[in-house]
PDB file of C-alpha atoms in Angstrom:
ATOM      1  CA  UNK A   1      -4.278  -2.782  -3.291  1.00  0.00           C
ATOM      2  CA  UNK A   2      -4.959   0.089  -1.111  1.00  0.00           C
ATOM      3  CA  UNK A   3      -5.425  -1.898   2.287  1.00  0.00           C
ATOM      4  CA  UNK A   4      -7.792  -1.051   5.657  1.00  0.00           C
ATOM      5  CA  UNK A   5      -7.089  -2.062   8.812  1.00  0.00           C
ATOM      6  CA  UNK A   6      -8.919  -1.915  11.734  1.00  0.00           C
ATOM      7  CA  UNK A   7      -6.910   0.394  14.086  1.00  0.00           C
ATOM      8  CA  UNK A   8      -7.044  -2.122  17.121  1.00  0.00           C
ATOM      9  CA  UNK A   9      -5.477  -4.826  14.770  1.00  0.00           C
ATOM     10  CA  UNK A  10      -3.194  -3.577  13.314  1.00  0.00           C
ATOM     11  CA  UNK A  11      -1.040  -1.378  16.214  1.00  0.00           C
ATOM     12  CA  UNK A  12      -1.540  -4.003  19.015  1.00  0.00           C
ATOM     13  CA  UNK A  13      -3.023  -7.569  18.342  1.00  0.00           C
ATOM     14  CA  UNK A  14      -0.879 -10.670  17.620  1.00  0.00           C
ATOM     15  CA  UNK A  15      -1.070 -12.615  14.870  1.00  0.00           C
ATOM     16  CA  UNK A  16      -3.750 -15.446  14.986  1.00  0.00           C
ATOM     17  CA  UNK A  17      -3.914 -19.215  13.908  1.00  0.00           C
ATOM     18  CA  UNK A  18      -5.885 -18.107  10.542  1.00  0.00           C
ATOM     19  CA  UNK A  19      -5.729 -20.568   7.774  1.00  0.00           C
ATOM     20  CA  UNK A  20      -3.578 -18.961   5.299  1.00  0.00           C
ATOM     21  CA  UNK A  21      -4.847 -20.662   2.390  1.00  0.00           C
ATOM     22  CA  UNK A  22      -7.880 -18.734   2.574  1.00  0.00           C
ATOM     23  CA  UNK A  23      -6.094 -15.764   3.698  1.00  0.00           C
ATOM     24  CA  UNK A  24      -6.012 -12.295   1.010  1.00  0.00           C
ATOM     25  CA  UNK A  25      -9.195 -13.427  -0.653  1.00  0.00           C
ATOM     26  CA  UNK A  26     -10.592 -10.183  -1.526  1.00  0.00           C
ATOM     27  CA  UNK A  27     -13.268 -11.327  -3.579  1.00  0.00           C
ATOM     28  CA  UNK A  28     -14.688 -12.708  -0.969  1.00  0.00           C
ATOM     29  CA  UNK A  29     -14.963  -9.359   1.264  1.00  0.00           C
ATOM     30  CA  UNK A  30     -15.062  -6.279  -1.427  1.00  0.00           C
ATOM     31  CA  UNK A  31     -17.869  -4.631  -0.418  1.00  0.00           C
ATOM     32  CA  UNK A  32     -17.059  -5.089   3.134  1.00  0.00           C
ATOM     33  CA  UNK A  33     -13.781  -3.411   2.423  1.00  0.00           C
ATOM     34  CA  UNK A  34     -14.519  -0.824   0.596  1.00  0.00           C
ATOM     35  CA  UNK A  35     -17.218   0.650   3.062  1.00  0.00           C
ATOM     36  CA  UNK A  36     -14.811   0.392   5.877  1.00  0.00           C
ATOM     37  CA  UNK A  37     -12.098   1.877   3.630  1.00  0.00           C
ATOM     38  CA  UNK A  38     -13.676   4.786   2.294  1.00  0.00           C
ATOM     39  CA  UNK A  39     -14.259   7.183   5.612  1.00  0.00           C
ATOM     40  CA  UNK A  40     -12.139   5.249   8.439  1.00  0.00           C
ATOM     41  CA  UNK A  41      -9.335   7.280  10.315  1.00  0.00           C
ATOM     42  CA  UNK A  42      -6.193   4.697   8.667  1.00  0.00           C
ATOM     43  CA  UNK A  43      -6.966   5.106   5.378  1.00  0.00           C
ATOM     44  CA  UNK A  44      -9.315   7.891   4.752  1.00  0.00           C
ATOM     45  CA  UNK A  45      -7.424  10.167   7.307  1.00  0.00           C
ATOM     46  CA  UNK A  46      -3.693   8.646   7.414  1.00  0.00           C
ATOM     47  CA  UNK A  47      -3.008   6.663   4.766  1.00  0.00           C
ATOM     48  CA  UNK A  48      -4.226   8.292   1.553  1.00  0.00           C
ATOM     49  CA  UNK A  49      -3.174  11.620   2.541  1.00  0.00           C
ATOM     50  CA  UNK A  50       0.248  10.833   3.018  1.00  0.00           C
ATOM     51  CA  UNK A  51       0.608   9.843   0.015  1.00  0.00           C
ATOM     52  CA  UNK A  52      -1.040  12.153  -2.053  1.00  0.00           C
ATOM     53  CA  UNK A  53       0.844  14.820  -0.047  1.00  0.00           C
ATOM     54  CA  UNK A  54       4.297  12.933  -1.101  1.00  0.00           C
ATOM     55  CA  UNK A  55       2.803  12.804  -4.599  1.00  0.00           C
ATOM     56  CA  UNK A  56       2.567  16.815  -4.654  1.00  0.00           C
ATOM     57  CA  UNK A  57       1.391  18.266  -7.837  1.00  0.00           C
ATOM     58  CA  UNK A  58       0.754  15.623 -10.061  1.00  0.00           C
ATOM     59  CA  UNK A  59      -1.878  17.972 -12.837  1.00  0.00           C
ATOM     60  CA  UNK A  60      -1.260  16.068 -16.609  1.00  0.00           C
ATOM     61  CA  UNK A  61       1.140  13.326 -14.832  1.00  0.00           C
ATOM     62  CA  UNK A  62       0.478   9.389 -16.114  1.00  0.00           C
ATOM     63  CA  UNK A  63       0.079   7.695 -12.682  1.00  0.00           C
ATOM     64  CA  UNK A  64       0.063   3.834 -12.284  1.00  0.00           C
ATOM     65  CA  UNK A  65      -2.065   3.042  -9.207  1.00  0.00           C
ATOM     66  CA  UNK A  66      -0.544  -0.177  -8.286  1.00  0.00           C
ATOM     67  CA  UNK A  67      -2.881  -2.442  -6.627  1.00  0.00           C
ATOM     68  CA  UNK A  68      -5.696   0.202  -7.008  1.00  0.00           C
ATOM     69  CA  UNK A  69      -8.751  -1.866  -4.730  1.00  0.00           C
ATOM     70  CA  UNK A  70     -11.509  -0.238  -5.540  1.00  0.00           C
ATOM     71  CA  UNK A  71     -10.250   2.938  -6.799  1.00  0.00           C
ATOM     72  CA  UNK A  72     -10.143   5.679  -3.754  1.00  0.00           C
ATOM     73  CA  UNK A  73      -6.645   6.615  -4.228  1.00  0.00           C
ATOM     74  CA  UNK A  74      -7.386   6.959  -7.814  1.00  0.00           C
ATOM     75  CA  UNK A  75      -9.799   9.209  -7.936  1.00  0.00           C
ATOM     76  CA  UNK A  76      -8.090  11.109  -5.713  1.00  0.00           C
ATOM     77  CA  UNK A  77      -5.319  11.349  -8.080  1.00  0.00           C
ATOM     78  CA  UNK A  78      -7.547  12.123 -10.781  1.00  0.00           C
ATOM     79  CA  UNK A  79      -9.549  14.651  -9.469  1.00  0.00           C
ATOM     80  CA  UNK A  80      -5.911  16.612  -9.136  1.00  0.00           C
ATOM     81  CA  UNK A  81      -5.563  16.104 -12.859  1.00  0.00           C
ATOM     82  CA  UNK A  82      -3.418  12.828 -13.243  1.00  0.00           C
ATOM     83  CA  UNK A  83      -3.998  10.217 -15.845  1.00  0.00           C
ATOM     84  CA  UNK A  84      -4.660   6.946 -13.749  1.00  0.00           C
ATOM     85  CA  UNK A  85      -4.613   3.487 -15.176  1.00  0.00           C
ATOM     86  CA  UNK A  86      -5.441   1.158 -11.814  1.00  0.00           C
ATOM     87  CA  UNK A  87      -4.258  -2.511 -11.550  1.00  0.00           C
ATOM     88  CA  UNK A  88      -5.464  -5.465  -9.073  1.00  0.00           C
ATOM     89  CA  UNK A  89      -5.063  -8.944  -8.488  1.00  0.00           C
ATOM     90  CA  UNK A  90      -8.855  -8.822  -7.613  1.00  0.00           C
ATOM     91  CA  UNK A  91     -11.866  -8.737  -9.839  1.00  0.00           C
ATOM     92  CA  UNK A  92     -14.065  -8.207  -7.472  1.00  0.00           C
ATOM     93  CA  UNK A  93     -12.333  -4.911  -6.208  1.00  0.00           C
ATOM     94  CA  UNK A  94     -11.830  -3.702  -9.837  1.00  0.00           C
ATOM     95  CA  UNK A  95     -15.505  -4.182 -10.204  1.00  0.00           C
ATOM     96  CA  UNK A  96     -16.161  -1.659  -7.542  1.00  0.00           C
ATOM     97  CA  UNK A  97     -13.551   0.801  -8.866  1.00  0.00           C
ATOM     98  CA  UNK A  98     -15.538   0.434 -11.965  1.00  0.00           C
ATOM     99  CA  UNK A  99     -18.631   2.099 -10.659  1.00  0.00           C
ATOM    100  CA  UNK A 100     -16.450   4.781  -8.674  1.00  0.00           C
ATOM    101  CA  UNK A 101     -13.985   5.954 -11.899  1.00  0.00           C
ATOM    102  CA  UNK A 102     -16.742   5.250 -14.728  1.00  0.00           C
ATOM    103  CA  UNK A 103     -15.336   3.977 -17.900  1.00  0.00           C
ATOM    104  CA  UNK A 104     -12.700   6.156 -18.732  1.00  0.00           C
ATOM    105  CA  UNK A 105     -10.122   4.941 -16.708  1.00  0.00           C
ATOM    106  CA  UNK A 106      -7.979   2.187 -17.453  1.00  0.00           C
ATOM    107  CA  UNK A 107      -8.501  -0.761 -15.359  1.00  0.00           C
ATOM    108  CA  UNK A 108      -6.694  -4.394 -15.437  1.00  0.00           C
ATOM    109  CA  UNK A 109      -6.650  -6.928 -13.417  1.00  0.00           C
ATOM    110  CA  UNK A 110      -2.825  -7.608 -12.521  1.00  0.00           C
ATOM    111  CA  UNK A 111      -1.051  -9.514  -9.971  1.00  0.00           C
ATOM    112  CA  UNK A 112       2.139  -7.189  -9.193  1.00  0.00           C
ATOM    113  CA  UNK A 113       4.037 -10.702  -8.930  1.00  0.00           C
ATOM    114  CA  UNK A 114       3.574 -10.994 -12.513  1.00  0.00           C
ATOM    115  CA  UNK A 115       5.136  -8.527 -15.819  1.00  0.00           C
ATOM    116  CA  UNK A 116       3.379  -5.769 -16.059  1.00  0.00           C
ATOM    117  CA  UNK A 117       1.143  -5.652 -19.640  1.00  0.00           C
ATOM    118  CA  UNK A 118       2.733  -1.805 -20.401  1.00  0.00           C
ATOM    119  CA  UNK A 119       5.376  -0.147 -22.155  1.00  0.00           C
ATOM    120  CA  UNK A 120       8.408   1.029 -20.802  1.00  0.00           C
ATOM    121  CA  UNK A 121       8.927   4.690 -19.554  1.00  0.00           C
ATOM    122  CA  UNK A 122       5.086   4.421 -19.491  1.00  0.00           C
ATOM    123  CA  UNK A 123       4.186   6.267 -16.326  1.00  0.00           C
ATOM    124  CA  UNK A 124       5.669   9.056 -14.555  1.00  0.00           C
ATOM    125  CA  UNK A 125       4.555   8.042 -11.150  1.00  0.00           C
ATOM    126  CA  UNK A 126       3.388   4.805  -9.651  1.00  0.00           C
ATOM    127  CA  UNK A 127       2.208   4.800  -6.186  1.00  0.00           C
ATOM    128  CA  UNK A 128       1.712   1.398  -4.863  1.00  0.00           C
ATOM    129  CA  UNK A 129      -0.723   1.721  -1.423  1.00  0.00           C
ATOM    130  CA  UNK A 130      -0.429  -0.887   1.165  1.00  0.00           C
ATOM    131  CA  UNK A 131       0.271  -3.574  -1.162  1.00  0.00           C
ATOM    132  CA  UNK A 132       4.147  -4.792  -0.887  1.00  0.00           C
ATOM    133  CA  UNK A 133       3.303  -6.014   2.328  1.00  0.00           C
ATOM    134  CA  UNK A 134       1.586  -9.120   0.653  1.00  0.00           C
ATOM    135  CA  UNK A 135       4.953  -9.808  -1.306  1.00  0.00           C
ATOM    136  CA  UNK A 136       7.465 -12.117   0.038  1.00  0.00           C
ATOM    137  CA  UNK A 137      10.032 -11.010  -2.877  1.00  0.00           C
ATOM    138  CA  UNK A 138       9.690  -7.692  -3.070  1.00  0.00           C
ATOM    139  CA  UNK A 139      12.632  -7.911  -6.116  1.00  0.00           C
ATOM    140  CA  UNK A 140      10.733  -8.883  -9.174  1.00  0.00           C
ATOM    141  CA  UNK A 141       7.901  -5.869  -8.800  1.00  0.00           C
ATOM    142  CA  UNK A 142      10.134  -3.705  -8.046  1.00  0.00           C
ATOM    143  CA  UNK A 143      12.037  -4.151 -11.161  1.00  0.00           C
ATOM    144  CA  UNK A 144       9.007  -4.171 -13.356  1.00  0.00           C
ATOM    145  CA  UNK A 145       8.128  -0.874 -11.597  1.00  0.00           C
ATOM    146  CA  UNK A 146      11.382   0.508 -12.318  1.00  0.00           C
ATOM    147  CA  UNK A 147      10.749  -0.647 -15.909  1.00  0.00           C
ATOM    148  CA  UNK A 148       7.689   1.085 -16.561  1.00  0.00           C
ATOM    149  CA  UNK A 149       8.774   4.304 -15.088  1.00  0.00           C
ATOM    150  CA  UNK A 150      10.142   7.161 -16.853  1.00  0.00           C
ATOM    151  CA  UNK A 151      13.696   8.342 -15.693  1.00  0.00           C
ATOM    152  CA  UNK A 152      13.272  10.612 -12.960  1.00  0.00           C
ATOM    153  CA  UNK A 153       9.654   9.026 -12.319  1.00  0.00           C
ATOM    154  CA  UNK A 154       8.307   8.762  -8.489  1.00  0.00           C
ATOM    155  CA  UNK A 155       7.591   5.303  -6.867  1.00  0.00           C
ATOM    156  CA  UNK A 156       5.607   6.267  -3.690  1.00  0.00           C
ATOM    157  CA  UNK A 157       5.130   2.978  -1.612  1.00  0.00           C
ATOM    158  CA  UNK A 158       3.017   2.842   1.618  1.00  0.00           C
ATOM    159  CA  UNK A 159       3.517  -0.538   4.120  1.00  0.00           C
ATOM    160  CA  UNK A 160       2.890  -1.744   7.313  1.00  0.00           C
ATOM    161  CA  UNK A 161       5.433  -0.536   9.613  1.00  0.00           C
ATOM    162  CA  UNK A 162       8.023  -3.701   9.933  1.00  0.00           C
ATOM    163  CA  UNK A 163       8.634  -2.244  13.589  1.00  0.00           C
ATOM    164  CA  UNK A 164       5.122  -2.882  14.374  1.00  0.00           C
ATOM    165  CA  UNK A 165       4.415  -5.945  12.616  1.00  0.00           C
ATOM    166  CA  UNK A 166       7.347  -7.228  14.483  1.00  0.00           C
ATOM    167  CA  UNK A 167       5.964  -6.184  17.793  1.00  0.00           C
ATOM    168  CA  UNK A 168       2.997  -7.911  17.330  1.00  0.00           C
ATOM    169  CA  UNK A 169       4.433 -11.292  16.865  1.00  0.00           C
ATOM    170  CA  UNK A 170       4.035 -13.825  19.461  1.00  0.00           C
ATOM    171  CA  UNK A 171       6.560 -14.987  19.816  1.00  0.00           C
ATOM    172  CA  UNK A 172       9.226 -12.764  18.484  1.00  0.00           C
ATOM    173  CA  UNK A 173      10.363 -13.481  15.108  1.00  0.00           C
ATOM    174  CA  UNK A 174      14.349 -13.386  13.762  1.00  0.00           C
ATOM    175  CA  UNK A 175      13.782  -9.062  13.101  1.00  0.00           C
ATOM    176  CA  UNK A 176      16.617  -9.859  10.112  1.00  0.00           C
ATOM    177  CA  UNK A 177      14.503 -12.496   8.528  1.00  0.00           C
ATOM    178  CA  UNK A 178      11.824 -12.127   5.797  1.00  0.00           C
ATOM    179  CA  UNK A 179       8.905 -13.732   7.982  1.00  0.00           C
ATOM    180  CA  UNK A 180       4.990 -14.030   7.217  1.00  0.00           C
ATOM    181  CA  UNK A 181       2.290 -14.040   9.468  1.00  0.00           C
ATOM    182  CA  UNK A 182      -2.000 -14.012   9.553  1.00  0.00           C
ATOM    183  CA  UNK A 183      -4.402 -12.454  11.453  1.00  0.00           C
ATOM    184  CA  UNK A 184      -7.794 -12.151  11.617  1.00  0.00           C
ATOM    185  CA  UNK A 185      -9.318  -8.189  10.221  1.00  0.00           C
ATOM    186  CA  UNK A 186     -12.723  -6.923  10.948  1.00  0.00           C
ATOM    187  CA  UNK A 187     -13.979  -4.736   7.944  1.00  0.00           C
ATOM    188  CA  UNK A 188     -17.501  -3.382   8.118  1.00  0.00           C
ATOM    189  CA  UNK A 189     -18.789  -6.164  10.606  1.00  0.00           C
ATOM    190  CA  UNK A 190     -17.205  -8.872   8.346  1.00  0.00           C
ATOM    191  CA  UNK A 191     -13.982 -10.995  10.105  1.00  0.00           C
ATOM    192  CA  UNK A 192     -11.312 -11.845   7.151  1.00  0.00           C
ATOM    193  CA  UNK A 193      -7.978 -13.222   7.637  1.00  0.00           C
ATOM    194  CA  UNK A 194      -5.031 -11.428   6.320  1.00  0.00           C
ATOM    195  CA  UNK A 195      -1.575 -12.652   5.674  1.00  0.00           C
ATOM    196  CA  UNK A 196       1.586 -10.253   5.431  1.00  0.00           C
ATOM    197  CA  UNK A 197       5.189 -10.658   4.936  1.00  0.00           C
ATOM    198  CA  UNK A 198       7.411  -8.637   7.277  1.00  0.00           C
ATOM    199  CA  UNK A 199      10.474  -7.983   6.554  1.00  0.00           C
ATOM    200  CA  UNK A 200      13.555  -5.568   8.463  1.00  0.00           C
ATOM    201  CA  UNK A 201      14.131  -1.949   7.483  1.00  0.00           C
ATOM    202  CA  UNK A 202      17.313  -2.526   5.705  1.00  0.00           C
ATOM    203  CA  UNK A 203      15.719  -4.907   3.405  1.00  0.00           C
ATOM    204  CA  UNK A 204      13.073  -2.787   2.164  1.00  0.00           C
ATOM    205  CA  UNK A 205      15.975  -0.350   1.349  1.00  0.00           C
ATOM    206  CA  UNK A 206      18.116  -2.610   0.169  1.00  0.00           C
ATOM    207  CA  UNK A 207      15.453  -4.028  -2.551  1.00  0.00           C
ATOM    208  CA  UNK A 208      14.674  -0.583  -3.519  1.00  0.00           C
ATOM    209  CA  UNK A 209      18.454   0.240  -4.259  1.00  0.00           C
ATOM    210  CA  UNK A 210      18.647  -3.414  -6.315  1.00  0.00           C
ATOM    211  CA  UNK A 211      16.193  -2.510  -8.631  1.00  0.00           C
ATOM    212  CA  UNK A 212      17.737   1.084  -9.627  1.00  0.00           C
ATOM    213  CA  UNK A 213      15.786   3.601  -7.385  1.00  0.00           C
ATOM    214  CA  UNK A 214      17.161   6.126  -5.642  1.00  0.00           C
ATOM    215  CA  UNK A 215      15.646   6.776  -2.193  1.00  0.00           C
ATOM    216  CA  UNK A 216      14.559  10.040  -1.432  1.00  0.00           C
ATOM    217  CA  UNK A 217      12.063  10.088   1.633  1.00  0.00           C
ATOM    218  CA  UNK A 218      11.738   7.887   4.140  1.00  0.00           C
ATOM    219  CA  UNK A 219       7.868   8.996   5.641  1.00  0.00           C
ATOM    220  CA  UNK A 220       6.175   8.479   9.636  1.00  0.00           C
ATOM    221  CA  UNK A 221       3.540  10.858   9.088  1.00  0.00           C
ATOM    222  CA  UNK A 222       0.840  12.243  11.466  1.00  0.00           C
ATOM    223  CA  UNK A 223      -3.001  11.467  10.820  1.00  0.00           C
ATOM    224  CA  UNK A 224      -4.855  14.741   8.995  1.00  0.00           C
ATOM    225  CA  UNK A 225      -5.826  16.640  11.847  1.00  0.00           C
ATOM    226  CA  UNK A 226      -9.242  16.624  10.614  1.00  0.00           C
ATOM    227  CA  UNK A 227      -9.929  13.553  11.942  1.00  0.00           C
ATOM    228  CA  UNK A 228      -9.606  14.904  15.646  1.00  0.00           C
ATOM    229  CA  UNK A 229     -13.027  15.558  16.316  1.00  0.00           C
ATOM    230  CA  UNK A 230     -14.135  12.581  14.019  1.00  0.00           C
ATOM    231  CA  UNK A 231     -12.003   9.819  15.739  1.00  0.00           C
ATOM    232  CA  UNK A 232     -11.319  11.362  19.079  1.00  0.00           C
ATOM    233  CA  UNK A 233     -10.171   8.585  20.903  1.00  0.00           C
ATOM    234  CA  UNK A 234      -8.289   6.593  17.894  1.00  0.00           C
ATOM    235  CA  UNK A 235      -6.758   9.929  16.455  1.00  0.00           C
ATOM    236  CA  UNK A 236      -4.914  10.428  19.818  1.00  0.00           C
ATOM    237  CA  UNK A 237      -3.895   6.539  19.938  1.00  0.00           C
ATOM    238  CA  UNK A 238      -2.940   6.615  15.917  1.00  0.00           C
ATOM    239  CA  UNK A 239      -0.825  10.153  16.307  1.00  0.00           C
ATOM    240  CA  UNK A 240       1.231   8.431  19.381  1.00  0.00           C
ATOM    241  CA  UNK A 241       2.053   5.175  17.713  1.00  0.00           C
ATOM    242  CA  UNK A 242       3.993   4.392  14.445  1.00  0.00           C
ATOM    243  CA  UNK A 243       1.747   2.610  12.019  1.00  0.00           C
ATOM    244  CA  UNK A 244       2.617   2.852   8.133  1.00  0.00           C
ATOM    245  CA  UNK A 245       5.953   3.540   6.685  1.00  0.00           C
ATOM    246  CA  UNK A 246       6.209   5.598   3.745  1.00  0.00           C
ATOM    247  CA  UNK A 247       8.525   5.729   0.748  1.00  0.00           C
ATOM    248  CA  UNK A 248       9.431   8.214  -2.113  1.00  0.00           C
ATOM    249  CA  UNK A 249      11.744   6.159  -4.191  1.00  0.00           C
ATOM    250  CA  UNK A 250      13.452   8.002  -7.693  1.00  0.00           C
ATOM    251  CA  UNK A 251      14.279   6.248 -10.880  1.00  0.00           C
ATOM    252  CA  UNK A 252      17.610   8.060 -11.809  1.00  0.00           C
ATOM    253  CA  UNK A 253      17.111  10.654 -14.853  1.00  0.00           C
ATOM    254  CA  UNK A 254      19.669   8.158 -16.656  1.00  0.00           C
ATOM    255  CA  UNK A 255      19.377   5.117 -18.543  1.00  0.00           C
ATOM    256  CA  UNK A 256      18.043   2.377 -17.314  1.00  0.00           C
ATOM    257  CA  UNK A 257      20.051  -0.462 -15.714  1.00  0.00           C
ATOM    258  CA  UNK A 258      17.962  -3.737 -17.793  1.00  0.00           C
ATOM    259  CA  UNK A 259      17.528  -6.597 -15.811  1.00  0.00           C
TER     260      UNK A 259
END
């Protein structure tokens, strides 16, 4: 799901002593979410246009927005001429990415720890937006990404940085260990707790390599300078810290390596 953050949060605070049971519920908070997501500096001015720059020309390609939220990312995609089918593990978001797509797009409600319900070689991109974060096991998606990608299709992957999300441990975790941690998130007035799974740089490329993708980019970008004079304070803050990490990922124009 294409994830907001509250700036604050996510660069500097620790974690918190959130219940995380009730953490990742985004049922509970859609609305909230999606009216902080749409026009805030992270996503509307970072995030997304990151990784529709990786994604380049994609007029006439079939594009699986993995963990899709309530569409923004989509119809992004779409209005540059890609065929989007969206998946989420949340109703509630695919509800709202309903209204925003109208009925011709293909929407499901998936959990990305699960098979995917398509074909293989079905897609020639899939983009997956601040969702692997949730994942302890990152091996399993991956491979059923791999799976429904075309050789030589794109996996573009934004995360949370694993430099920062170690940072803001208190204290310190093992940096070579797959830890998780929860914190409390602020979207549109509403407090929400959040749990993530960090895990060390060599681990996300290591699980990327496992499941048959070749790695082609490895992405800090800058914030769109647009959002200088919108965010004056926060763009100066955002452009000086590292925040996401960003992946192009290749499946080889080869066969397949089945699982």
């Amino acid at each position: 799901m294409d994830r907001a953050t509250d700036m604050t949060e996510t660069l500097a605070q620790p974690a918190t002593a959130a219940d995380p049971a009730q953490a990742n519920d985004y049922d509970s908070f859609a609305e909230a979410y999606t009216a902080e997501n749409d026009n805030n500096l992270l996503n509307a001015y970072y995030e997304r246009p990151a990784v529709l720059a990786l994604a380049g020309d994609v007029a006439g390609r079939r594009i699986l927005d993995a963990g899709c939220g309530s569409g923004p990312l989509s119809a992004a995609l779409r209005d540059r001429g890609a065929d989007v089918t969206g998946i989420d593990s949340s109703a509630g978001m695919l509800e709202l990415a309903r209204r925003r797509l109208g009925a011709d797009t293909a929407l499901h409600v998936v959990d990305l720890a699960d098979p995917l319900p398509f074909d293989d070689d079905a897609f020639d991109d899939v983009v997956a937006s601040l969702v692997l974060h949730y994942l302890e096991d990152w091996g399993p998606t991956l491979t059923e990404l791999r799976r429904v990608l075309r050789p030589g299709g794109r996996l573009i992957v934004s995360v949370q940085h694993p430099f920062v999300d170690y940072a803001i441990q208190d204290p310190r975790p093992d940096y070579f260990a797959t830890t998780s941690y929860t914190s409390d998130f602020n979207f549109n007035g509403k407090t929400v707790p959040l749990t993530f799974w960090r895990r060390p740089l060599h681990a996300m490329t290591d699980a990327f390599a496992a499941a048959g993708f070749r790695l082609t980019v490895i992405s800090e970008p800058q914030p769109d300078p647009a959002a200088r004079e919108l965010f004056p304070d926060e763009f100066q803050a955002l452009s000086t810290k590292i925040g996401f990490l960003f992946f192009v990922a290749e499946a080889p124009p080869s066969d397949k390596a089945r699982a």
